[in-house]
Amino acid sequence: MNQRGLLPRLLLIGDRFTDPGVASKILEAVKCGVRWVQLRDHDADTNTFLTAANSLVESLRAVRPDLLISINARIAVAEKLQCAVHLQFSGPPVDSARTRIPDGLPVGISVHTFSEIDHLTSDYLIWSPVFESRSKPGQEGTGLDALSQASELAFPIPVIAMGGITPDTVNDCLASNVHGVAVLSGIIAAKDIHLAVGSYLEAVQPKVTANG
């Protein structure tokens, strides 16, 4: 399934969404125009994750019924809540995950090296980190040249760039032939979420030239 052109160009990574404060910021971001959210919490136990996801998904769908919601790693939760799923490269096979979620919803995967791109069957992939990020200080980014090469190797699978991306660097990422960008602290940690979301949404819009 080729999702290029169907996926929103801005993905909000709702890390530690089980924290009510983070959940409220995710909800606010969706109210401000975010159309794709990934719910992630690597440290939460199964019951905590499911309970928090169930509550937040219900609230998010009440605000935006067409919102694309991806669940990070927890396939059983994605299946129960009828959501998309995002996998780690070392996780379950893509084809196995796809059989457990509704038809038409994307299965994504995170990759960090060129060799991991070979033979992927996911509907999109997240390449990270492009730049050093606030969420992982000290981890050096791979840079734009590597991002461009990853996009070329992955084609026709859409690539989502992630890691330290600001509204000012979105255009450089898009110029590397990626489909869109994933953002975590750039929105969740923003003092003004409405302004932050607006800045990212404007940045990811395809630029129209004078020649059309």
Short mmCIF file of C-alpha atoms in Angstrom, two decimals:
data_model
loop_
_atom_site.label_atom_id
_atom_site.label_comp_id
_atom_site.label_asym_id
_atom_site.label_seq_id
_atom_site.Cartn_x
_atom_site.Cartn_y
_atom_site.Cartn_z
CA MET A 1 0.00 0.00 0.00
CA ASN A 2 1.56 3.29 -1.09
CA GLN A 3 0.46 6.03 1.28
CA ARG A 4 2.35 8.84 -0.49
CA GLY A 5 -0.04 11.75 -0.94
CA LEU A 6 -2.51 10.36 1.61
CA LEU A 7 -0.56 10.87 4.83
CA PRO A 8 -0.62 14.30 6.47
CA ARG A 9 2.72 16.08 6.19
CA LEU A 10 2.94 16.90 9.90
CA LEU A 11 3.07 14.12 12.50
CA LEU A 12 2.92 14.97 16.19
CA ILE A 13 4.76 12.46 18.38
CA GLY A 14 2.80 12.35 21.63
CA ASP A 15 5.61 11.01 23.79
CA ARG A 16 4.63 10.17 27.40
CA PHE A 17 1.00 10.83 26.52
CA THR A 18 -0.05 8.90 29.63
CA ASP A 19 0.84 12.05 31.57
CA PRO A 20 -2.42 14.06 31.73
CA GLY A 21 -0.49 17.27 31.13
CA VAL A 22 0.98 15.91 27.91
CA ALA A 23 -2.39 14.50 26.85
CA SER A 24 -3.98 17.93 27.21
CA LYS A 25 -1.28 19.45 24.99
CA ILE A 26 -1.85 16.79 22.34
CA LEU A 27 -5.57 17.54 22.40
CA GLU A 28 -4.87 21.26 22.10
CA ALA A 29 -2.55 20.66 19.13
CA VAL A 30 -5.27 18.70 17.35
CA LYS A 31 -7.73 21.50 17.99
CA CYS A 32 -5.17 23.81 16.36
CA GLY A 33 -5.02 21.74 13.18
CA VAL A 34 -2.74 18.72 13.64
CA ARG A 35 -4.18 15.83 11.60
CA TRP A 36 -1.86 12.98 12.56
CA VAL A 37 -0.79 11.92 16.05
CA GLN A 38 1.34 9.06 17.31
CA LEU A 39 0.75 7.98 20.91
CA ARG A 40 3.98 6.79 22.51
CA ASP A 41 5.15 5.92 26.01
CA HIS A 42 7.96 3.41 26.21
CA ASP A 43 7.89 3.30 30.02
CA ALA A 44 4.17 2.81 30.66
CA ASP A 45 2.90 -0.61 31.65
CA THR A 46 0.24 -2.27 29.52
CA ASN A 47 -2.76 -1.29 31.64
CA THR A 48 -1.64 2.32 32.05
CA PHE A 49 -0.99 2.64 28.33
CA LEU A 50 -4.33 1.13 27.32
CA THR A 51 -6.37 3.14 29.82
CA ALA A 52 -4.73 6.42 28.85
CA ALA A 53 -4.92 5.65 25.12
CA ASN A 54 -8.58 4.73 25.31
CA SER A 55 -9.45 8.00 27.04
CA LEU A 56 -7.32 10.20 24.80
CA VAL A 57 -8.39 8.54 21.55
CA GLU A 58 -12.02 9.11 22.48
CA SER A 59 -11.33 12.80 23.19
CA LEU A 60 -9.29 13.26 20.02
CA ARG A 61 -11.92 11.68 17.80
CA ALA A 62 -14.59 13.88 19.36
CA VAL A 63 -12.57 16.91 18.25
CA ARG A 64 -11.52 15.59 14.83
CA PRO A 65 -13.27 12.41 13.66
CA ASP A 66 -10.93 12.04 10.67
CA LEU A 67 -7.76 12.30 12.78
CA LEU A 68 -5.13 9.69 11.91
CA ILE A 69 -4.00 8.12 15.19
CA SER A 70 -1.01 5.78 15.30
CA ILE A 71 -0.13 3.69 18.33
CA ASN A 72 3.57 3.18 18.93
CA ALA A 73 4.61 -0.49 19.20
CA ARG A 74 1.53 -1.75 21.10
CA ILE A 75 -0.26 -3.67 18.36
CA ALA A 76 -2.91 -5.04 20.73
CA VAL A 77 -3.87 -1.49 21.73
CA ALA A 78 -4.01 -0.37 18.10
CA GLU A 79 -6.23 -3.35 17.32
CA LYS A 80 -8.57 -2.69 20.23
CA LEU A 81 -8.90 1.04 19.52
CA GLN A 82 -9.01 0.65 15.72
CA CYS A 83 -5.92 2.78 15.18
CA ALA A 84 -2.90 2.68 12.91
CA VAL A 85 0.33 1.30 14.33
CA HIS A 86 3.98 2.36 14.27
CA LEU A 87 6.68 -0.26 14.80
CA GLN A 88 10.32 -0.31 15.77
CA PHE A 89 12.67 -1.94 13.28
CA SER A 90 13.39 -4.75 15.76
CA GLY A 91 9.68 -5.26 16.47
CA PRO A 92 7.05 -7.56 14.96
CA PRO A 93 6.86 -8.00 11.17
CA VAL A 94 4.94 -5.33 9.28
CA ASP A 95 2.73 -7.85 7.48
CA SER A 96 1.73 -9.46 10.78
CA ALA A 97 0.79 -6.10 12.29
CA ARG A 98 -1.20 -5.15 9.20
CA THR A 99 -3.56 -8.10 9.64
CA ARG A 100 -4.59 -6.83 13.08
CA ILE A 101 -5.61 -3.26 12.28
CA PRO A 102 -8.40 -1.94 10.06
CA ASP A 103 -7.85 -2.06 6.30
CA GLY A 104 -6.50 1.18 4.91
CA LEU A 105 -4.72 2.33 8.06
CA PRO A 106 -0.95 2.67 7.68
CA VAL A 107 1.74 0.60 9.34
CA GLY A 108 4.93 2.59 9.81
CA ILE A 109 8.40 1.74 10.99
CA SER A 110 11.35 3.63 12.48
CA VAL A 111 14.77 3.28 10.86
CA HIS A 112 18.13 4.80 11.68
CA THR A 113 20.51 3.25 9.13
CA PHE A 114 20.50 2.75 5.38
CA SER A 115 20.70 -1.03 5.73
CA GLU A 116 17.41 -1.06 7.64
CA ILE A 117 15.60 0.38 4.62
CA ASP A 118 16.25 -2.67 2.44
CA HIS A 119 13.19 -4.82 1.72
CA LEU A 120 10.80 -2.76 3.86
CA THR A 121 7.09 -3.34 3.24
CA SER A 122 5.78 -0.61 5.54
CA ASP A 123 3.45 2.14 4.33
CA TYR A 124 5.87 4.85 5.47
CA LEU A 125 9.06 5.10 7.50
CA ILE A 126 10.43 7.58 10.00
CA TRP A 127 14.10 8.46 9.56
CA SER A 128 15.81 9.89 12.62
CA PRO A 129 17.54 11.78 13.99
CA VAL A 130 18.07 14.39 11.29
CA PHE A 131 19.34 17.00 13.77
CA GLU A 132 20.18 16.92 17.46
CA SER A 133 16.94 17.22 19.40
CA ARG A 134 15.85 18.53 22.77
CA SER A 135 14.36 15.15 23.63
CA LYS A 136 17.70 13.38 23.05
CA PRO A 137 20.45 15.93 23.80
CA GLY A 138 23.93 14.85 22.84
CA GLN A 139 22.77 12.47 20.10
CA GLU A 140 24.25 13.81 16.89
CA GLY A 141 21.96 14.11 13.90
CA THR A 142 22.61 12.31 10.62
CA GLY A 143 22.16 15.49 8.57
CA LEU A 144 20.34 16.42 5.40
CA ASP A 145 22.56 14.49 2.99
CA ALA A 146 21.79 11.25 4.81
CA LEU A 147 18.10 12.17 4.87
CA SER A 148 18.13 12.67 1.12
CA GLN A 149 19.88 9.34 0.58
CA ALA A 150 17.41 7.57 2.87
CA SER A 151 14.51 9.03 0.91
CA GLU A 152 16.06 7.85 -2.35
CA LEU A 153 16.63 4.34 -1.02
CA ALA A 154 13.10 4.11 0.40
CA PHE A 155 11.24 5.33 -2.71
CA PRO A 156 8.34 4.86 -3.30
CA ILE A 157 7.75 4.45 0.45
CA PRO A 158 7.12 7.91 1.95
CA VAL A 159 9.74 9.11 4.43
CA ILE A 160 8.95 11.20 7.50
CA ALA A 161 11.92 13.15 8.84
CA MET A 162 12.32 13.39 12.61
CA GLY A 163 14.76 14.81 15.12
CA GLY A 164 15.31 18.44 16.08
CA ILE A 165 13.19 19.79 13.24
CA THR A 166 11.99 23.38 13.61
CA PRO A 167 9.71 25.37 11.30
CA ASP A 168 12.86 26.99 9.90
CA THR A 169 14.38 23.64 8.88
CA VAL A 170 11.23 22.03 7.48
CA ASN A 171 11.89 23.36 3.98
CA ASP A 172 15.40 21.87 3.97
CA CYS A 173 13.91 18.51 4.92
CA LEU A 174 11.24 18.68 2.23
CA ALA A 175 13.97 19.55 -0.28
CA SER A 176 15.49 16.17 0.58
CA ASN A 177 12.41 14.56 -1.01
CA VAL A 178 10.72 13.49 2.21
CA HIS A 179 6.94 13.43 2.49
CA GLY A 180 6.74 15.24 5.80
CA VAL A 181 8.15 15.80 9.27
CA ALA A 182 7.54 14.42 12.75
CA VAL A 183 7.70 16.79 15.70
CA LEU A 184 7.81 16.16 19.43
CA SER A 185 9.10 18.93 21.72
CA GLY A 186 8.73 21.58 19.02
CA ILE A 187 5.00 21.44 19.72
CA ILE A 188 4.57 19.71 23.08
CA ALA A 189 7.13 21.95 24.83
CA ALA A 190 6.07 25.14 23.05
CA LYS A 191 4.91 28.06 25.19
CA ASP A 192 2.23 28.80 22.60
CA ILE A 193 0.96 25.58 21.03
CA HIS A 194 -1.39 27.41 18.67
CA LEU A 195 1.52 29.45 17.29
CA ALA A 196 3.80 26.41 17.09
CA VAL A 197 1.27 24.26 15.23
CA GLY A 198 0.49 27.11 12.85
CA SER A 199 4.18 27.62 12.10
CA TYR A 200 4.75 23.95 11.33
CA LEU A 201 1.59 23.62 9.25
CA GLU A 202 2.57 26.63 7.17
CA ALA A 203 6.09 25.27 6.72
CA VAL A 204 4.97 21.86 5.44
CA GLN A 205 2.65 23.26 2.81
CA PRO A 206 3.95 22.69 -0.73
CA LYS A 207 5.39 25.90 -2.09
CA VAL A 208 3.69 27.32 -5.19
CA THR A 209 6.09 28.94 -7.63
CA ALA A 210 5.37 31.79 -10.02
CA ASN A 211 5.22 29.23 -12.82
CA GLY A 212 2.55 27.23 -10.97
#
